[in-house]
Short mmCIF file of C-alpha atoms in Angstrom, two decimals:
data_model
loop_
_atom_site.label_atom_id
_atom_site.label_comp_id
_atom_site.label_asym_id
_atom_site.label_seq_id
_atom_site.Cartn_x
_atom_site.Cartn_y
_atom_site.Cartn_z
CA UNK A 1367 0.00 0.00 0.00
CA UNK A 1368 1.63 3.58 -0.96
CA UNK A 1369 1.92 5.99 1.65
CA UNK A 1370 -1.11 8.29 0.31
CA UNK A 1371 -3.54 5.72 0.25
CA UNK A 1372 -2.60 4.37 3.18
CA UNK A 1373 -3.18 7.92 4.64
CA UNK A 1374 -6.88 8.29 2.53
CA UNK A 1375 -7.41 5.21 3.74
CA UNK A 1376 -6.56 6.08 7.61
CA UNK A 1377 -8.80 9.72 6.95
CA UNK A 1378 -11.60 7.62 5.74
CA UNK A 1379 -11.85 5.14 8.82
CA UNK A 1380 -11.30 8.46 11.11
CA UNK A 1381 -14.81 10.02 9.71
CA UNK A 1382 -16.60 6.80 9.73
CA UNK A 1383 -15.70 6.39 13.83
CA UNK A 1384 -16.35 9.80 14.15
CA UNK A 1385 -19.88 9.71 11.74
CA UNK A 1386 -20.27 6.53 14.04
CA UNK A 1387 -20.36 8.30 17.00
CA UNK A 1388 -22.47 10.58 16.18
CA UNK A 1389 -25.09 7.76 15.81
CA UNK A 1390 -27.08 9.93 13.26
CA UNK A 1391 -27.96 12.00 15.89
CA UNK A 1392 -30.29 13.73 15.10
CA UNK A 1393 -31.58 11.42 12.02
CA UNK A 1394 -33.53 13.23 9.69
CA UNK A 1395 -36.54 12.31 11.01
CA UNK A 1396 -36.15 13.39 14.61
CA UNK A 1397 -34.37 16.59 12.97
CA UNK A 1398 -37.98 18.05 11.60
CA UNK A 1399 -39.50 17.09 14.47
CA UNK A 1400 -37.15 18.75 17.11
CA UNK A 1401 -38.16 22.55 18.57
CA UNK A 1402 -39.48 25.00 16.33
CA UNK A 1403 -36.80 26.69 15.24
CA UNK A 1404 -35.18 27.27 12.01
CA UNK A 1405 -31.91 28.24 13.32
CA UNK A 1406 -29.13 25.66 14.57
CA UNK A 1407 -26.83 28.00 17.14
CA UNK A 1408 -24.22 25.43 16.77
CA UNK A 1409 -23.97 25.75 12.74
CA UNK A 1410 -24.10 29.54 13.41
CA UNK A 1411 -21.20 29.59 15.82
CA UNK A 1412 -18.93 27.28 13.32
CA UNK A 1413 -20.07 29.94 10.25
CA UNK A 1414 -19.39 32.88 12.66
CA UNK A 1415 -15.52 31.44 12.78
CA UNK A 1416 -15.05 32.41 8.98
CA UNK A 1417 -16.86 35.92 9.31
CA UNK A 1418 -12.93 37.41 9.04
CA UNK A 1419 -12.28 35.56 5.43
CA UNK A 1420 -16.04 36.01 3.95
CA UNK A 1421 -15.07 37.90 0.85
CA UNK A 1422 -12.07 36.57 0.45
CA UNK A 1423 -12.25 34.85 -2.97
CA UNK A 1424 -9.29 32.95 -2.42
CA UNK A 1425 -10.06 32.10 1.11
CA UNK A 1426 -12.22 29.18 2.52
CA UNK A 1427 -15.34 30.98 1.10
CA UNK A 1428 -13.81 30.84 -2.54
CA UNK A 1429 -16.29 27.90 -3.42
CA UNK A 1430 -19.23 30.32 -2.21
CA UNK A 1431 -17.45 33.08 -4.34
CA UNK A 1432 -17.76 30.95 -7.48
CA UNK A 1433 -20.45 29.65 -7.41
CA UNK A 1434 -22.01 32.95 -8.02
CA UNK A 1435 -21.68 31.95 -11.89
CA UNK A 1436 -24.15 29.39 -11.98
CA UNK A 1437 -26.48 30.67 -8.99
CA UNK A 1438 -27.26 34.33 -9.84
CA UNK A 1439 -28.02 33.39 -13.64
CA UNK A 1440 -30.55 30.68 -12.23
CA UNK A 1441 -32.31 33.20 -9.83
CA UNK A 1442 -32.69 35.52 -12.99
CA UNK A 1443 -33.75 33.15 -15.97
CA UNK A 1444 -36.08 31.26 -13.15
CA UNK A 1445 -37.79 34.52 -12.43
CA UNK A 1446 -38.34 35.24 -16.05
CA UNK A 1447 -39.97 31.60 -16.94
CA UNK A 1448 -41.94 32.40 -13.90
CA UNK A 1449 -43.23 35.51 -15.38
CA UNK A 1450 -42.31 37.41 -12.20
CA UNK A 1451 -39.75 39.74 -13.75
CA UNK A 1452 -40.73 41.72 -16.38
CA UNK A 1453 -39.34 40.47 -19.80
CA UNK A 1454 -38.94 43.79 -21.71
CA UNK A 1455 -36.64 44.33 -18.75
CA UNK A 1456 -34.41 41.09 -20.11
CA UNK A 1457 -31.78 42.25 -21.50
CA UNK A 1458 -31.40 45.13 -19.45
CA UNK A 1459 -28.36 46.22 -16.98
CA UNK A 1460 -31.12 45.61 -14.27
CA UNK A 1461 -33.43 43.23 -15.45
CA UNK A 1462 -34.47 42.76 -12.05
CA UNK A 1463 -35.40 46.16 -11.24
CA UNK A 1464 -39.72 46.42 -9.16
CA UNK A 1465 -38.65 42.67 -7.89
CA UNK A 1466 -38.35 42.25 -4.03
CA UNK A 1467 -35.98 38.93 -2.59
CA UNK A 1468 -35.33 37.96 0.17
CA UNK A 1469 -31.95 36.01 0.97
CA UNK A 1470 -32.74 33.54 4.30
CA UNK A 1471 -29.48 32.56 5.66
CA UNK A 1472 -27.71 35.80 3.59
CA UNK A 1473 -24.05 35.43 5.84
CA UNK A 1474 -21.98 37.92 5.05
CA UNK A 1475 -24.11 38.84 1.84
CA UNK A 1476 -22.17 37.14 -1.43
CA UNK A 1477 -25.25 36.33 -3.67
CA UNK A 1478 -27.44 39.60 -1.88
CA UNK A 1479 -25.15 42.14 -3.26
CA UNK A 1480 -24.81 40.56 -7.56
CA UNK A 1481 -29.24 40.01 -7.05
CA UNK A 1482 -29.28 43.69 -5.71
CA UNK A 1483 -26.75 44.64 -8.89
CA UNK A 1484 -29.43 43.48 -11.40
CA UNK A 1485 -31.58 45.75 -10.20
CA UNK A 1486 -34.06 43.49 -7.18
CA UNK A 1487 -34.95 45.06 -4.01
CA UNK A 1488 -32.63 42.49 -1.73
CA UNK A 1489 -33.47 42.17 2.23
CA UNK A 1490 -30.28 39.92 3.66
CA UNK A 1491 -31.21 38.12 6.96
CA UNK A 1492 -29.42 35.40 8.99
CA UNK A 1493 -28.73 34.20 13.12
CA UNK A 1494 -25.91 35.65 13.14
CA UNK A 1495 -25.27 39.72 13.99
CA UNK A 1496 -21.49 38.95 13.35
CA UNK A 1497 -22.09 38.04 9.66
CA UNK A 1498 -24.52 40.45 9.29
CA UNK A 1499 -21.72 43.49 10.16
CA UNK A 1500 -20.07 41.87 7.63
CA UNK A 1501 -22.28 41.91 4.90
CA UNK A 1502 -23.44 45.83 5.94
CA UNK A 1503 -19.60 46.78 5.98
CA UNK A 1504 -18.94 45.38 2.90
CA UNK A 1505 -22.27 46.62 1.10
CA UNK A 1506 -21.12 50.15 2.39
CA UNK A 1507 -18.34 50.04 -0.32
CA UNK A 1508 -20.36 50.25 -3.31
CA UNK A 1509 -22.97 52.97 -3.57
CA UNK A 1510 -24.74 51.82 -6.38
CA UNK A 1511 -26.25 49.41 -3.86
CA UNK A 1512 -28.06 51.88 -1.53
CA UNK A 1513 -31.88 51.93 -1.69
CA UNK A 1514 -31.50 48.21 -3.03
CA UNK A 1515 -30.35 46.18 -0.35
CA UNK A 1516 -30.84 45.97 3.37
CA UNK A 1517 -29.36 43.36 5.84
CA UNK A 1518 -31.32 42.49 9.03
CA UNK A 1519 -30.49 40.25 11.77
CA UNK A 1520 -33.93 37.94 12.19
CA UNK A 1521 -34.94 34.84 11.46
CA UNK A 1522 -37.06 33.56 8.40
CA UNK A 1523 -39.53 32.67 11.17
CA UNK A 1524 -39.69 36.25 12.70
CA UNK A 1525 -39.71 38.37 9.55
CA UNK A 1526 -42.76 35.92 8.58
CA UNK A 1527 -44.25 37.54 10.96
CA UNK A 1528 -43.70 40.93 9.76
CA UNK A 1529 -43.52 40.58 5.95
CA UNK A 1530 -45.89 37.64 5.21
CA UNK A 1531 -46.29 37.36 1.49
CA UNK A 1532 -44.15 40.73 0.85
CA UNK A 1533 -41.88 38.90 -1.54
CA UNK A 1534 -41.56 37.75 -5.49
CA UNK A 1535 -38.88 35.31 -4.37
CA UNK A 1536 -36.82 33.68 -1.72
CA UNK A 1537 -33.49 32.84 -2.03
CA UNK A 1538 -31.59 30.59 0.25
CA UNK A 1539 -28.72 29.37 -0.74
CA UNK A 1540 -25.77 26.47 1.18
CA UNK A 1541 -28.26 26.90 3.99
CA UNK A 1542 -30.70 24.24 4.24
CA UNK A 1543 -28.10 21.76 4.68
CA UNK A 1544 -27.15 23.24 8.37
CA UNK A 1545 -30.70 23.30 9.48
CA UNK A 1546 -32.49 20.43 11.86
CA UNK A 1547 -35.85 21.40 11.23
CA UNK A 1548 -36.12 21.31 7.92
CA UNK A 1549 -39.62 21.04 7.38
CA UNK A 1550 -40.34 23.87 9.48
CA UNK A 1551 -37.32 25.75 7.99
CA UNK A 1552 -39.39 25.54 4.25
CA UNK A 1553 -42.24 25.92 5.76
CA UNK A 1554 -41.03 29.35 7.22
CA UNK A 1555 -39.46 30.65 3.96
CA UNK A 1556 -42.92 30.00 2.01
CA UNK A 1557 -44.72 32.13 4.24
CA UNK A 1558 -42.61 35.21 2.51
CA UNK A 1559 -43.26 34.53 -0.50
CA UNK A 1560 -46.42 36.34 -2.73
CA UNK A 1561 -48.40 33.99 -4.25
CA UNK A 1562 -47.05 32.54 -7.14
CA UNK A 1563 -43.48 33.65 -5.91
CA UNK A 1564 -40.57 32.10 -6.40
CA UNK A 1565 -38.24 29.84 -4.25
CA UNK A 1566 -34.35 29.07 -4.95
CA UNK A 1567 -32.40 26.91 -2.83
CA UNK A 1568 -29.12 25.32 -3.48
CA UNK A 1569 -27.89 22.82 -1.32
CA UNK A 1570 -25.96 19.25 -1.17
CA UNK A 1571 -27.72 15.71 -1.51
CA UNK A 1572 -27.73 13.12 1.16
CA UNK A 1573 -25.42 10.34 -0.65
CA UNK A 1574 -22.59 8.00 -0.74
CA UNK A 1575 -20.71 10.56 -2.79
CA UNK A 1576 -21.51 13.83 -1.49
CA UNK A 1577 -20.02 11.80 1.81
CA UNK A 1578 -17.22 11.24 -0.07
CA UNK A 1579 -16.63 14.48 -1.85
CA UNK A 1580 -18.20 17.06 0.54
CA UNK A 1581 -16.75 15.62 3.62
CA UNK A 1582 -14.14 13.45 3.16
CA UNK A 1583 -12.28 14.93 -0.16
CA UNK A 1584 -13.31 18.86 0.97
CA UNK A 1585 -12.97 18.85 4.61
CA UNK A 1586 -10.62 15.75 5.59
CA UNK A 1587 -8.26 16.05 2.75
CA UNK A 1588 -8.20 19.09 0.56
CA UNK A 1589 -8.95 21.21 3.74
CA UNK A 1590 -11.19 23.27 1.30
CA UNK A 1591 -13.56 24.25 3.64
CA UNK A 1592 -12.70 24.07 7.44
CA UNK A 1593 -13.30 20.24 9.76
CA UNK A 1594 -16.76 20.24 10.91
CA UNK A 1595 -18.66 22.68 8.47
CA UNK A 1596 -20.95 19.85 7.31
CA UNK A 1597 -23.16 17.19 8.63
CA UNK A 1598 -23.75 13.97 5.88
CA UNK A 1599 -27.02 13.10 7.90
CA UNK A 1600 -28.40 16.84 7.67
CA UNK A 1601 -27.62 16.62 4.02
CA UNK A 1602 -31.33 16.39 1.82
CA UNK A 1603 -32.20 14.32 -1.16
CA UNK A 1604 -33.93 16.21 -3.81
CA UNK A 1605 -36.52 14.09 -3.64
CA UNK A 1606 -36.98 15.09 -0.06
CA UNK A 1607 -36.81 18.66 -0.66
CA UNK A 1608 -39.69 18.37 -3.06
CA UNK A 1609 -41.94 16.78 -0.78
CA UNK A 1610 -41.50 19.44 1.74
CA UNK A 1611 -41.79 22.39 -0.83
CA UNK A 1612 -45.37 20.22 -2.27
CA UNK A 1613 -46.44 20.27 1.55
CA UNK A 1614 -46.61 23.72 1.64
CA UNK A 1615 -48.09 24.43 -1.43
CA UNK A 1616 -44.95 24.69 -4.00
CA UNK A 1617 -44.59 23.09 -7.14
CA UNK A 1618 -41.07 22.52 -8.46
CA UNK A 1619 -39.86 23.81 -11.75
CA UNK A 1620 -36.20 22.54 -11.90
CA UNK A 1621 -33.67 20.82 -10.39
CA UNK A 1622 -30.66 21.12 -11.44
CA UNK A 1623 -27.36 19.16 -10.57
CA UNK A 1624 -24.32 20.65 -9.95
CA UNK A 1625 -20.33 20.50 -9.51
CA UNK A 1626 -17.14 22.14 -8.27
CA UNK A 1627 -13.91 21.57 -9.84
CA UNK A 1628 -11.63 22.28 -6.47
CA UNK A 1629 -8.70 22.11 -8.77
CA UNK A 1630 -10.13 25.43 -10.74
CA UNK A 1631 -12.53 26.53 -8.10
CA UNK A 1632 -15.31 26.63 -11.15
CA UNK A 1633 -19.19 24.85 -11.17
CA UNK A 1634 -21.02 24.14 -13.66
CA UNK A 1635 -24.36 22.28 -14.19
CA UNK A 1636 -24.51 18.47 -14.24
CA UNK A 1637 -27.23 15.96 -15.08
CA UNK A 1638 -26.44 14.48 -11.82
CA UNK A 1639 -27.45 15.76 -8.37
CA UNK A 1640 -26.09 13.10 -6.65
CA UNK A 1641 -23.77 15.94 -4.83
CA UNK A 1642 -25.15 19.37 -5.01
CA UNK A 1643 -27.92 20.69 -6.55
CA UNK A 1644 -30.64 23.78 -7.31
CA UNK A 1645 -33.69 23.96 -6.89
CA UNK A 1646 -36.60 26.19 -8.20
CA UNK A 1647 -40.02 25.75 -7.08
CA UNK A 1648 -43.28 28.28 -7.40
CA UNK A 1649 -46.04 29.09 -4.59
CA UNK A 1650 -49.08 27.74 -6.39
CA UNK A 1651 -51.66 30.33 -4.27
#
């Protein structure tokens, strides 16, 4: 056995003691079941550790960073086949422009700021006030983006309260997969939207290989993201995440599959979403 694989080898049988231990704790099922809340703290105190490094593209968030290229051009061409933005507006600098979105689980703002660029009326919201001074420091820079975006430290479940049905879409994207309650989580961002608005989520499947990739190659090996960012068992099957967007009255459009080159930090779209994936689903009422 060569030295490397006997190493991959030693890294693999270290995350299956330590996924072991965990005992699937909480399993998916007792996960939507647990208090109603759609906020982990523990997830939010792990995040809050890269709040220094956020927009740093070459930093630990550089995946986030580029995947920008396939998630801001699905937000915009899935509000136009909704009919929600206006299409003589298309081919426009801000084709988004009379749209309101809302970004659940916005950190320290990367997709808020390029939605709010096209022209969309962007409220930012997350658990954490540390990210959120990130995203309002950094949003400070650029003046085109005053009047257009404002970040606010809430949950989805409190601004439901508040804004019920305010919004054209909901965007919430690498979040889902550090929630327990998912099914309350969904259930949550639905309430924003108008009827007929649109949902976008982006997130990582629950499989063999997103094990493999997303937490042993990205975490274990490559050190890509930091130890202990993901959770396999809170990952969600597409499958999964349709029922739960059905249950609450959303019909999916498209779900797309998608994948990161670490070796050129690029994504593009695959046929597969056996790793990550998008997903755009519409409020039927």
């Amino acid at each position: 056995m060569s030295v490397s694989t006997a190493v991959l080898s030693n890294v693999v049988r270290n995350s299956l003691f330590k996924l072991h231990n965990r005992s699937l704790a909480p399993t998916l099922l007792n996960a939507n079941h647990s208090s109603q809340s759609s906020v982990d703290p523990e997830s939010v105190k792990h995040l809050e550790k890269m709040a220094s490094v956020w927009w740093n593209e070459l930093g630990s968030m550089k995946p986030l960073h580029s995947m920008n290229s396939l998630r801001v051009p699905f937000i915009r061409d899935g509000l136009f086949s909704a009919g929600a933005a206006n299409h003589n507006r298309k081919n426009t600098a801000k084709p988004l422009d009379g749209l309101r979105i809302v970004d659940v689980g916005c950190g320290g703002g990367l997709l808020s700021e390029p939605l709010a660029r096209l022209g969309a009326t962007v409220t930012g919201i997350d658990a954490s006030l540390e990210l959120i001074d990130v995203a309002k420091q950094h949003a400070e820079s650029d003046l085109s983006l005053r009047g257009r975006l404002q970040y606010i430290h809430t949950l989805a479940e409190t601004l439901a309260i508040e804004d019920e049905e305010k919004y054209d879409a909901v965007v919430s994207s690498e979040v889902i997969e550090h929630v327990q309650n998912k099914t309350y989580f969904i259930e949550q961002c639905v309430k924003l939207l108008k009827p007929k608005g649109s949902i976008f989520l982006t997130t990582v499947s629950r499989t063999t290989q997103s094990w493999l990739a997303g937490i042993i190659g990205a975490e274990d090996v490559l050190k890509i993201v930091p130890q202990g960012t993901h959770q396999w068992e809170l990952f969600i099957s597409p499958p999964e995440l349709q029922a739960m967007l059905e249950q609450y009255g959303c019909i999916t459009k498209l779900v797309h599959g998608m994948f990161y080159n670490p070796l050129t930090n690029e994504w593009r779209w695959s046929c597969s979403s056996s790793l990550s994936y998008a997903i755009h689903a519409v409020k039927t009422s």
